[in-house]
Each structure stands twice: as C-alpha cells, then as structure tokens.
C-alpha cells in the first residue's frame, strides 16, 4: 500500500493551526501542553493512512515527539488488529496455526486434530475404588 504523505501545503496549514503547541491528546483527554520545537514534532495522521486516513488537513495533527511515539505504538496495534480482522473476514489463515483450546471454532469441513484416535468402543462401567466387593 502506498503511503499518502501530507503535502507541504497541508503540513504548513497544520503547523499554523497548532500555533506552536502540540495537538496531541493526553490519556486524560486534555491537550498536550508541549511547545513545539523545530525538529521535535511530526505532522501525524489522525486516522493512519494504513487504515485509510486521507492526507488532508482535517486528518492531520501536529504532535511533539513524545505524543507521536505514543500514537505510533497505538496505531501499530490498531493496524495489526485491523489486519487480523480483515484476514478473519476474508478467510486468510496461517497454514501452520494450530487450533487454540477454547478459541474460535474450526472452520466447517475440517476435522479437529486429535492427539489420539477417538474412542470407538464404549468403556466398561467404572468401578469405585472404595466399593467393597466380595472376592469371586
Ligand atoms: Zn505532545
């Protein structure tokens, strides 16, 4: 997938809009108070381009290095999750993956692997260890 980078025009407008302050949101929901320093910020995609976010001003945010690093790690998780969901939706499977106990049911028409052959004969009734039996 080709990356869509912000044009210089959009970058300039985003930087102007930020007015010298990081546009990142902290986990508290407040805006990051970092002053932007030359070479210490990034014009970031709010919605990552890997998730279809367009390279337009409304999808741009100017982030300090700390906010950008945090955002990038978060984006990575979102992108990986989106890929897993897309794979599941399109039936893309790892040919070497083993079914996980208690995990998703196996696709139909594919028998579960067993460590041993399934029992075909029924077992004799269990005897209790504690029952008193007269010797025969
Ligand atoms: Zn920040």
Short mmCIF file of N, CA, C and O and ligand atoms in Angstrom, two decimals:
data_model
loop_
_atom_site.label_atom_id
_atom_site.label_comp_id
_atom_site.label_asym_id
_atom_site.label_seq_id
_atom_site.Cartn_x
_atom_site.Cartn_y
_atom_site.Cartn_z
N UNK A 1 0.85 -1.19 0.00
CA UNK A 1 0.00 0.00 0.00
C UNK A 1 0.88 1.24 0.00
O UNK A 1 1.78 1.38 0.81
N UNK A 2 0.62 2.13 -0.89
CA UNK A 2 1.41 3.37 -0.97
C UNK A 2 1.03 4.30 0.18
O UNK A 2 -0.14 4.44 0.51
N UNK A 3 2.02 4.86 0.78
CA UNK A 3 1.76 5.80 1.85
C UNK A 3 1.35 7.13 1.25
O UNK A 3 1.87 7.56 0.24
N UNK A 4 0.36 7.75 1.90
CA UNK A 4 -0.06 9.06 1.44
C UNK A 4 0.46 10.09 2.43
O UNK A 4 -0.03 10.17 3.54
N UNK A 5 1.47 10.80 2.04
CA UNK A 5 2.04 11.80 2.93
C UNK A 5 1.36 13.14 2.71
O UNK A 5 0.84 13.41 1.62
N UNK A 6 1.40 13.94 3.75
CA UNK A 6 0.79 15.26 3.66
C UNK A 6 1.60 16.14 2.71
O UNK A 6 2.84 16.13 2.75
N UNK A 7 0.90 16.88 1.92
CA UNK A 7 1.58 17.84 1.05
C UNK A 7 2.19 18.94 1.93
O UNK A 7 1.81 19.11 3.09
N UNK A 8 3.14 19.65 1.36
CA UNK A 8 3.75 20.75 2.11
C UNK A 8 2.69 21.76 2.54
O UNK A 8 2.75 22.31 3.63
N UNK A 9 1.73 21.96 1.64
CA UNK A 9 0.66 22.92 1.94
C UNK A 9 -0.11 22.49 3.20
O UNK A 9 -0.32 23.29 4.11
N UNK A 10 -0.50 21.21 3.24
CA UNK A 10 -1.25 20.72 4.40
C UNK A 10 -0.37 20.79 5.66
O UNK A 10 -0.85 21.18 6.73
N UNK A 11 0.89 20.42 5.52
CA UNK A 11 1.79 20.50 6.69
C UNK A 11 1.88 21.92 7.21
O UNK A 11 1.80 22.16 8.42
N UNK A 12 2.04 22.88 6.30
CA UNK A 12 2.14 24.29 6.71
C UNK A 12 0.87 24.72 7.43
O UNK A 12 0.92 25.37 8.47
N UNK A 13 -0.29 24.33 6.87
CA UNK A 13 -1.56 24.74 7.48
C UNK A 13 -1.73 24.10 8.85
O UNK A 13 -2.22 24.73 9.79
N UNK A 14 -1.33 22.81 8.97
CA UNK A 14 -1.45 22.13 10.26
C UNK A 14 -0.56 22.79 11.31
O UNK A 14 -0.97 23.00 12.46
N UNK A 15 0.66 23.13 10.92
CA UNK A 15 1.61 23.76 11.84
C UNK A 15 1.10 25.14 12.26
O UNK A 15 1.19 25.53 13.42
N UNK A 16 0.49 25.82 11.29
CA UNK A 16 -0.07 27.15 11.59
C UNK A 16 -1.23 27.00 12.59
O UNK A 16 -1.33 27.74 13.56
N UNK A 17 -2.08 26.00 12.34
CA UNK A 17 -3.23 25.76 13.21
C UNK A 17 -2.78 25.42 14.63
O UNK A 17 -3.37 25.84 15.62
N UNK A 18 -1.72 24.60 14.73
CA UNK A 18 -1.24 24.18 16.05
C UNK A 18 -0.74 25.39 16.85
O UNK A 18 -0.75 25.34 18.09
N UNK A 19 -0.32 26.43 16.17
CA UNK A 19 0.13 27.67 16.82
C UNK A 19 1.19 27.40 17.89
O UNK A 19 1.11 27.90 19.01
N UNK A 20 2.14 26.53 17.53
CA UNK A 20 3.28 26.32 18.42
C UNK A 20 3.04 25.35 19.56
O UNK A 20 3.92 25.12 20.38
N UNK A 21 1.83 24.76 19.61
CA UNK A 21 1.55 23.81 20.69
C UNK A 21 1.20 22.45 20.11
O UNK A 21 0.51 22.36 19.08
N UNK A 22 1.70 21.41 20.77
CA UNK A 22 1.38 20.04 20.35
C UNK A 22 -0.13 19.85 20.32
O UNK A 22 -0.84 20.31 21.21
N UNK A 23 -0.62 19.17 19.29
CA UNK A 23 -2.07 18.93 19.18
C UNK A 23 -2.46 17.57 19.72
O UNK A 23 -3.60 17.13 19.55
N UNK A 24 -1.51 16.88 20.35
CA UNK A 24 -1.81 15.56 20.88
C UNK A 24 -2.76 15.63 22.06
O UNK A 24 -2.77 16.61 22.80
N UNK A 25 -3.59 14.58 22.22
CA UNK A 25 -4.45 14.50 23.38
C UNK A 25 -3.84 13.50 24.37
O UNK A 25 -3.41 12.41 23.99
N UNK A 26 -3.81 13.90 25.62
CA UNK A 26 -3.29 13.02 26.66
C UNK A 26 -4.39 12.03 27.05
O UNK A 26 -5.55 12.19 26.67
N UNK A 27 -4.01 11.00 27.82
CA UNK A 27 -4.99 9.99 28.22
C UNK A 27 -6.11 10.62 29.06
O UNK A 27 -7.19 10.06 29.17
N UNK A 28 -5.85 11.77 29.64
CA UNK A 28 -6.88 12.47 30.42
C UNK A 28 -7.87 13.19 29.52
O UNK A 28 -8.88 13.71 30.01
N UNK A 29 -7.58 13.23 28.21
CA UNK A 29 -8.44 13.95 27.28
C UNK A 29 -8.04 15.40 27.10
O UNK A 29 -8.63 16.11 26.29
N UNK A 30 -7.05 15.83 27.87
CA UNK A 30 -6.58 17.21 27.73
C UNK A 30 -5.53 17.29 26.62
O UNK A 30 -4.85 16.30 26.32
N UNK A 31 -5.42 18.47 26.10
CA UNK A 31 -4.43 18.67 25.06
C UNK A 31 -3.04 18.72 25.68
O UNK A 31 -2.84 19.31 26.74
N UNK A 32 -2.09 18.07 24.99
CA UNK A 32 -0.70 18.09 25.43
C UNK A 32 -0.22 19.55 25.49
O UNK A 32 -0.56 20.34 24.63
N UNK A 33 0.53 19.85 26.51
CA UNK A 33 0.94 21.25 26.69
C UNK A 33 2.32 21.54 26.11
O UNK A 33 2.85 22.63 26.29
N UNK A 34 2.89 20.55 25.42
CA UNK A 34 4.23 20.74 24.86
C UNK A 34 4.28 21.90 23.87
O UNK A 34 3.41 22.00 23.01
N UNK A 35 5.29 22.71 24.00
CA UNK A 35 5.56 23.70 22.96
C UNK A 35 6.31 22.98 21.84
O UNK A 35 7.19 22.15 22.11
N UNK A 36 5.92 23.28 20.63
CA UNK A 36 6.60 22.63 19.50
C UNK A 36 7.96 23.26 19.29
O UNK A 36 8.10 24.48 19.30
N UNK A 37 8.95 22.41 19.12
CA UNK A 37 10.30 22.88 18.86
C UNK A 37 10.73 22.38 17.49
O UNK A 37 10.35 21.28 17.09
N UNK A 38 11.53 23.16 16.84
CA UNK A 38 12.00 22.82 15.50
C UNK A 38 12.65 21.42 15.54
O UNK A 38 13.49 21.16 16.39
N UNK A 39 12.21 20.56 14.65
CA UNK A 39 12.79 19.22 14.55
C UNK A 39 12.31 18.26 15.63
O UNK A 39 12.75 17.12 15.68
N UNK A 40 11.41 18.73 16.52
CA UNK A 40 10.94 17.88 17.62
C UNK A 40 9.44 17.64 17.52
O UNK A 40 8.76 17.48 18.53
N UNK A 41 8.90 17.65 16.31
CA UNK A 41 7.47 17.35 16.14
C UNK A 41 7.25 16.69 14.79
O UNK A 41 8.14 16.68 13.94
N UNK A 42 6.08 16.12 14.65
CA UNK A 42 5.70 15.43 13.41
C UNK A 42 4.29 15.87 13.03
O UNK A 42 3.46 16.07 13.90
N UNK A 43 4.04 15.97 11.73
CA UNK A 43 2.66 16.11 11.26
C UNK A 43 2.15 14.69 11.06
O UNK A 43 2.64 13.96 10.21
N UNK A 44 1.22 14.31 11.92
CA UNK A 44 0.78 12.92 12.02
C UNK A 44 -0.61 12.74 11.42
O UNK A 44 -1.41 13.67 11.42
N UNK A 45 -0.89 11.53 10.94
CA UNK A 45 -2.24 11.18 10.50
C UNK A 45 -3.09 10.85 11.73
O UNK A 45 -2.70 9.98 12.51
N UNK A 46 -4.23 11.50 11.91
CA UNK A 46 -5.13 11.15 13.00
C UNK A 46 -5.61 9.71 12.78
O UNK A 46 -5.46 8.85 13.64
N UNK A 47 -6.20 9.45 11.63
CA UNK A 47 -6.50 8.08 11.20
C UNK A 47 -5.31 7.64 10.33
O UNK A 47 -5.03 8.29 9.32
N UNK A 48 -4.59 6.61 10.73
CA UNK A 48 -3.39 6.22 9.98
C UNK A 48 -3.69 5.97 8.50
O UNK A 48 -4.78 5.48 8.17
N UNK A 49 -2.74 6.29 7.66
CA UNK A 49 -3.00 6.06 6.23
C UNK A 49 -3.19 4.58 5.94
O UNK A 49 -3.92 4.21 5.04
N UNK A 50 -2.56 3.72 6.77
CA UNK A 50 -2.76 2.28 6.58
C UNK A 50 -4.20 1.86 6.86
O UNK A 50 -4.64 0.81 6.44
N UNK A 51 -4.94 2.70 7.59
CA UNK A 51 -6.35 2.42 7.86
C UNK A 51 -7.26 3.31 7.01
O UNK A 51 -8.43 3.48 7.31
N UNK A 52 -6.68 3.88 5.99
CA UNK A 52 -7.50 4.63 5.04
C UNK A 52 -7.63 6.10 5.34
O UNK A 52 -8.44 6.78 4.71
N UNK A 53 -6.85 6.60 6.32
CA UNK A 53 -6.93 8.02 6.65
C UNK A 53 -6.34 8.86 5.53
O UNK A 53 -5.22 8.60 5.08
N UNK A 54 -7.08 9.84 5.03
CA UNK A 54 -6.58 10.65 3.92
C UNK A 54 -5.55 11.69 4.38
O UNK A 54 -5.51 12.05 5.55
N UNK A 55 -4.75 12.14 3.44
CA UNK A 55 -3.71 13.13 3.74
C UNK A 55 -4.27 14.53 3.57
O UNK A 55 -3.84 15.30 2.71
N UNK A 56 -5.27 14.85 4.37
CA UNK A 56 -5.89 16.18 4.31
C UNK A 56 -5.75 16.84 5.67
O UNK A 56 -5.50 16.17 6.68
N UNK A 57 -5.95 18.16 5.69
CA UNK A 57 -5.73 18.92 6.92
C UNK A 57 -6.59 18.39 8.08
O UNK A 57 -6.11 18.30 9.21
N UNK A 58 -7.83 18.00 7.79
CA UNK A 58 -8.70 17.54 8.88
C UNK A 58 -8.22 16.22 9.48
O UNK A 58 -8.63 15.85 10.57
N UNK A 59 -7.35 15.52 8.78
CA UNK A 59 -6.80 14.26 9.31
C UNK A 59 -5.35 14.44 9.77
O UNK A 59 -4.66 13.47 9.99
N UNK A 60 -4.93 15.69 9.88
CA UNK A 60 -3.55 15.96 10.30
C UNK A 60 -3.54 16.49 11.72
O UNK A 60 -4.44 17.20 12.13
N UNK A 61 -2.52 16.10 12.47
CA UNK A 61 -2.31 16.71 13.78
C UNK A 61 -0.80 16.85 13.98
O UNK A 61 -0.03 15.98 13.59
N UNK A 62 -0.44 17.96 14.58
CA UNK A 62 0.98 18.22 14.83
C UNK A 62 1.28 17.72 16.23
O UNK A 62 0.65 18.13 17.20
N UNK A 63 2.20 16.75 16.31
CA UNK A 63 2.49 16.11 17.59
C UNK A 63 3.94 16.31 18.00
O UNK A 63 4.84 16.24 17.15
N UNK A 64 4.15 16.52 19.29
CA UNK A 64 5.51 16.52 19.82
C UNK A 64 6.06 15.09 19.70
O UNK A 64 5.29 14.14 19.48
N UNK A 65 7.35 14.94 19.85
CA UNK A 65 7.97 13.62 19.66
C UNK A 65 7.37 12.58 20.60
O UNK A 65 7.09 11.45 20.18
N UNK A 66 7.12 12.98 21.85
CA UNK A 66 6.55 12.02 22.82
C UNK A 66 5.15 11.57 22.39
O UNK A 66 4.85 10.36 22.39
N UNK A 67 4.30 12.53 22.04
CA UNK A 67 2.95 12.17 21.62
C UNK A 67 2.99 11.32 20.35
O UNK A 67 2.22 10.38 20.21
N UNK A 68 3.91 11.67 19.46
CA UNK A 68 4.00 10.92 18.20
C UNK A 68 4.43 9.48 18.46
O UNK A 68 3.87 8.55 17.88
N UNK A 69 5.39 9.30 19.35
CA UNK A 69 5.84 7.93 19.66
C UNK A 69 4.70 7.11 20.25
O UNK A 69 4.50 5.95 19.91
N UNK A 70 3.94 7.74 21.16
CA UNK A 70 2.82 7.04 21.79
C UNK A 70 1.76 6.72 20.74
O UNK A 70 1.22 5.62 20.70
N UNK A 71 1.47 7.68 19.89
CA UNK A 71 0.47 7.50 18.83
C UNK A 71 0.89 6.38 17.87
O UNK A 71 0.08 5.55 17.47
N UNK A 72 2.17 6.37 17.51
CA UNK A 72 2.66 5.37 16.57
C UNK A 72 2.50 3.96 17.13
O UNK A 72 2.07 3.05 16.43
N UNK A 73 2.82 3.80 18.42
CA UNK A 73 2.67 2.48 19.05
C UNK A 73 1.21 2.06 19.04
O UNK A 73 0.88 0.90 18.76
N UNK A 74 0.34 3.00 19.32
CA UNK A 74 -1.10 2.73 19.34
C UNK A 74 -1.61 2.41 17.93
O UNK A 74 -2.39 1.47 17.75
N UNK A 75 -1.14 3.18 16.96
CA UNK A 75 -1.53 2.93 15.57
C UNK A 75 -1.13 1.52 15.14
O UNK A 75 -1.87 0.82 14.47
N UNK A 76 0.08 1.14 15.54
CA UNK A 76 0.62 -0.18 15.18
C UNK A 76 -0.35 -1.26 15.65
O UNK A 76 -0.67 -2.20 14.92
N UNK A 77 -0.83 -1.13 16.91
CA UNK A 77 -1.77 -2.12 17.43
C UNK A 77 -3.07 -2.10 16.63
O UNK A 77 -3.62 -3.15 16.32
N UNK A 78 -3.55 -0.89 16.33
CA UNK A 78 -4.82 -0.79 15.57
C UNK A 78 -4.67 -1.39 14.18
O UNK A 78 -5.57 -2.08 13.69
N UNK A 79 -3.53 -1.12 13.55
CA UNK A 79 -3.31 -1.62 12.19
C UNK A 79 -3.20 -3.14 12.21
O UNK A 79 -3.80 -3.83 11.38
N UNK A 80 -2.46 -3.66 13.21
CA UNK A 80 -2.32 -5.12 13.32
C UNK A 80 -3.68 -5.77 13.57
O UNK A 80 -4.00 -6.81 13.00
N UNK A 81 -4.48 -5.13 14.44
CA UNK A 81 -5.80 -5.67 14.73
C UNK A 81 -6.67 -5.64 13.49
O UNK A 81 -7.37 -6.62 13.18
N UNK A 82 -6.63 -4.52 12.76
CA UNK A 82 -7.43 -4.41 11.53
C UNK A 82 -7.02 -5.49 10.54
O UNK A 82 -7.86 -6.07 9.85
N UNK A 83 -5.72 -5.79 10.48
CA UNK A 83 -5.25 -6.81 9.55
C UNK A 83 -5.77 -8.18 9.97
O UNK A 83 -6.21 -8.96 9.14
N UNK A 84 -5.72 -8.44 11.29
CA UNK A 84 -6.22 -9.75 11.77
C UNK A 84 -7.71 -9.89 11.46
O UNK A 84 -8.16 -10.94 11.04
N UNK A 85 -8.46 -8.78 11.70
CA UNK A 85 -9.90 -8.84 11.44
C UNK A 85 -10.17 -9.02 9.95
O UNK A 85 -11.06 -9.78 9.57
N UNK A 86 -9.40 -8.32 9.12
CA UNK A 86 -9.57 -8.45 7.68
C UNK A 86 -9.25 -9.88 7.24
O UNK A 86 -9.98 -10.47 6.43
N UNK A 87 -8.17 -10.44 7.78
CA UNK A 87 -7.80 -11.81 7.45
C UNK A 87 -8.92 -12.78 7.84
O UNK A 87 -9.29 -13.66 7.06
N UNK A 88 -9.46 -12.59 9.05
CA UNK A 88 -10.53 -13.47 9.51
C UNK A 88 -11.75 -13.34 8.59
O UNK A 88 -12.36 -14.33 8.22
N UNK A 89 -12.04 -12.10 8.23
CA UNK A 89 -13.20 -11.86 7.37
C UNK A 89 -13.02 -12.50 6.00
O UNK A 89 -13.96 -13.04 5.43
N UNK A 90 -11.80 -12.45 5.47
CA UNK A 90 -11.56 -12.98 4.12
C UNK A 90 -11.09 -14.42 4.13
O UNK A 90 -10.75 -14.98 3.09
N UNK A 91 -11.04 -15.00 5.32
CA UNK A 91 -10.66 -16.40 5.41
C UNK A 91 -9.17 -16.65 5.19
O UNK A 91 -8.77 -17.74 4.81
N UNK A 92 -8.35 -15.62 5.44
CA UNK A 92 -6.90 -15.80 5.33
C UNK A 92 -6.42 -16.44 6.63
O UNK A 92 -6.62 -15.87 7.71
N UNK A 93 -5.81 -17.60 6.53
CA UNK A 93 -5.38 -18.31 7.74
C UNK A 93 -3.92 -18.68 7.64
O UNK A 93 -3.41 -18.96 6.54
N UNK A 94 -3.30 -18.76 8.78
CA UNK A 94 -1.93 -19.25 8.85
C UNK A 94 -1.97 -20.76 8.66
O UNK A 94 -2.59 -21.48 9.45
N UNK A 95 -1.32 -21.28 7.61
CA UNK A 95 -1.40 -22.73 7.36
C UNK A 95 -0.76 -23.55 8.47
O UNK A 95 -1.01 -24.74 8.59
N UNK A 96 0.08 -22.92 9.29
CA UNK A 96 0.76 -23.66 10.35
C UNK A 96 0.12 -23.47 11.71
O UNK A 96 0.58 -24.04 12.69
N UNK A 97 -0.92 -22.65 11.74
CA UNK A 97 -1.54 -22.38 13.04
C UNK A 97 -2.26 -23.61 13.55
O UNK A 97 -2.87 -24.35 12.78
N UNK A 98 -2.15 -23.84 14.84
CA UNK A 98 -2.88 -24.94 15.46
C UNK A 98 -4.10 -24.34 16.16
O UNK A 98 -4.05 -23.24 16.64
N UNK A 99 -5.16 -25.11 16.18
CA UNK A 99 -6.34 -24.60 16.87
C UNK A 99 -6.03 -24.37 18.35
O UNK A 99 -5.30 -25.15 18.97
N UNK A 100 -6.58 -23.33 18.89
CA UNK A 100 -6.37 -23.00 20.29
C UNK A 100 -7.54 -23.56 21.09
O UNK A 100 -8.70 -23.38 20.71
N UNK A 101 -7.21 -24.24 22.19
CA UNK A 101 -8.27 -24.76 23.05
C UNK A 101 -9.15 -23.61 23.52
O UNK A 101 -8.65 -22.61 24.02
N UNK A 102 -10.42 -23.77 23.34
CA UNK A 102 -11.33 -22.73 23.79
C UNK A 102 -11.34 -21.52 22.87
O UNK A 102 -11.98 -20.52 23.17
N UNK A 103 -10.62 -21.59 21.77
CA UNK A 103 -10.57 -20.48 20.84
C UNK A 103 -11.71 -20.53 19.86
O UNK A 103 -12.76 -21.11 20.13
N UNK A 104 -11.50 -19.93 18.72
CA UNK A 104 -12.55 -19.90 17.72
C UNK A 104 -12.81 -21.32 17.21
O UNK A 104 -11.89 -22.12 17.11
N UNK A 105 -14.07 -21.61 16.89
CA UNK A 105 -14.35 -22.94 16.34
C UNK A 105 -13.65 -23.12 15.00
O UNK A 105 -13.41 -22.15 14.28
N UNK A 106 -13.33 -24.34 14.71
CA UNK A 106 -12.66 -24.62 13.45
C UNK A 106 -13.63 -24.40 12.29
O UNK A 106 -14.83 -24.55 12.46
N UNK A 107 -13.10 -24.03 11.15
CA UNK A 107 -14.00 -23.88 10.00
C UNK A 107 -14.65 -25.22 9.67
O UNK A 107 -14.06 -26.28 9.91
N UNK A 108 -15.85 -25.19 9.12
CA UNK A 108 -16.54 -26.43 8.81
C UNK A 108 -15.77 -27.24 7.77
O UNK A 108 -15.04 -26.70 6.94
N UNK A 109 -15.96 -28.55 7.82
CA UNK A 109 -15.35 -29.44 6.84
C UNK A 109 -13.90 -29.74 7.12
O UNK A 109 -13.21 -30.32 6.31
N UNK A 110 -13.45 -29.33 8.29
CA UNK A 110 -12.05 -29.59 8.61
C UNK A 110 -12.02 -30.19 10.01
O UNK A 110 -12.31 -29.51 10.98
N UNK A 111 -11.73 -31.50 10.11
CA UNK A 111 -11.81 -32.13 11.42
C UNK A 111 -10.74 -31.59 12.37
O UNK A 111 -9.65 -31.23 11.94
N UNK A 112 -11.10 -31.53 13.61
CA UNK A 112 -10.14 -31.11 14.63
C UNK A 112 -9.04 -32.15 14.73
O UNK A 112 -9.29 -33.35 14.61
N UNK A 113 -7.84 -31.71 14.94
CA UNK A 113 -6.74 -32.65 15.15
C UNK A 113 -6.82 -33.19 16.56
O UNK A 113 -7.08 -32.46 17.50
N UNK A 114 -6.57 -34.48 16.67
CA UNK A 114 -6.58 -35.09 17.99
C UNK A 114 -5.21 -35.69 18.25
O UNK A 114 -4.54 -36.15 17.34
N UNK A 115 -4.85 -35.69 19.52
CA UNK A 115 -3.58 -36.30 19.90
C UNK A 115 -3.66 -37.81 19.76
O UNK A 115 -2.69 -38.48 19.45
N UNK A 116 -4.83 -38.37 19.99
CA UNK A 116 -5.03 -39.81 19.88
C UNK A 116 -6.29 -40.07 19.07
O UNK A 116 -7.10 -39.17 18.87
N UNK A 117 -6.42 -41.27 18.61
CA UNK A 117 -7.62 -41.61 17.85
C UNK A 117 -8.82 -41.57 18.79
O UNK A 117 -8.71 -41.94 19.96
N UNK A 118 -9.94 -41.13 18.30
CA UNK A 118 -11.12 -41.11 19.17
C UNK A 118 -11.56 -42.53 19.51
O UNK A 118 -11.30 -43.48 18.77
N UNK A 119 -12.20 -42.66 20.67
CA UNK A 119 -12.66 -43.97 21.10
C UNK A 119 -13.82 -44.42 20.23
O UNK A 119 -14.71 -43.63 19.93
N UNK A 120 -13.76 -45.66 19.82
CA UNK A 120 -14.87 -46.18 19.04
C UNK A 120 -15.71 -47.14 19.87
O UNK A 120 -16.90 -47.30 19.64
N UNK A 121 -15.03 -47.79 20.86
CA UNK A 121 -15.77 -48.70 21.73
C UNK A 121 -16.11 -47.97 23.01
O UNK A 121 -15.36 -47.12 23.46
N UNK A 122 -17.23 -48.34 23.60
CA UNK A 122 -17.55 -47.72 24.88
C UNK A 122 -16.74 -48.43 25.97
O UNK A 122 -16.42 -49.62 25.87
N UNK A 123 -16.39 -47.69 26.98
CA UNK A 123 -15.59 -48.24 28.08
C UNK A 123 -16.49 -49.06 29.00
O UNK A 123 -17.69 -48.81 29.09
N UNK A 124 -15.91 -50.06 29.68
CA UNK A 124 -16.69 -50.78 30.69
C UNK A 124 -17.08 -49.83 31.81
O UNK A 124 -16.41 -48.82 32.01
N UNK A 125 -18.13 -50.13 32.52
CA UNK A 125 -18.55 -49.23 33.59
C UNK A 125 -17.44 -49.07 34.63
O UNK A 125 -16.70 -50.02 34.92
N UNK A 126 -17.31 -47.88 35.15
CA UNK A 126 -16.27 -47.60 36.15
C UNK A 126 -16.59 -48.30 37.45
O UNK A 126 -17.73 -48.38 37.87
N UNK A 127 -15.51 -48.78 38.06
CA UNK A 127 -15.66 -49.37 39.38
C UNK A 127 -15.13 -48.39 40.41
O UNK A 127 -14.08 -47.78 40.19
N UNK A 128 -15.82 -48.30 41.48
CA UNK A 128 -15.35 -47.40 42.52
C UNK A 128 -14.17 -48.04 43.24
O UNK A 128 -14.11 -49.25 43.43
N UNK A 129 -13.21 -47.23 43.63
CA UNK A 129 -12.05 -47.73 44.37
C UNK A 129 -12.46 -48.18 45.77
O UNK A 129 -11.78 -48.96 46.41
N UNK A 130 -13.54 -47.65 46.23
CA UNK A 130 -13.90 -47.84 47.64
C UNK A 130 -15.01 -48.85 47.84
O UNK A 130 -15.37 -49.16 48.97
N UNK A 131 -15.56 -49.35 46.76
CA UNK A 131 -16.67 -50.27 46.97
C UNK A 131 -16.13 -51.61 47.49
O UNK A 131 -15.05 -52.06 47.10
N UNK A 132 -16.85 -52.18 48.38
CA UNK A 132 -16.45 -53.47 48.95
C UNK A 132 -17.07 -54.56 48.09
O UNK A 132 -18.27 -54.65 47.97
N UNK A 133 -16.19 -55.31 47.48
CA UNK A 133 -16.70 -56.40 46.66
C UNK A 133 -16.24 -57.72 47.27
O UNK A 133 -15.10 -57.85 47.69
N UNK A 134 -17.11 -58.66 47.27
CA UNK A 134 -16.70 -59.98 47.75
C UNK A 134 -15.87 -60.65 46.67
O UNK A 134 -16.23 -60.60 45.50
N UNK A 135 -14.74 -61.24 47.04
CA UNK A 135 -13.92 -61.89 46.02
C UNK A 135 -14.66 -63.04 45.38
O UNK A 135 -15.32 -63.82 46.05
N UNK A 136 -14.54 -63.15 44.08
CA UNK A 136 -15.27 -64.20 43.38
C UNK A 136 -14.36 -65.37 43.05
O UNK A 136 -13.17 -65.25 43.00
ZN1 LIG B 1 2.57 16.28 22.81
#
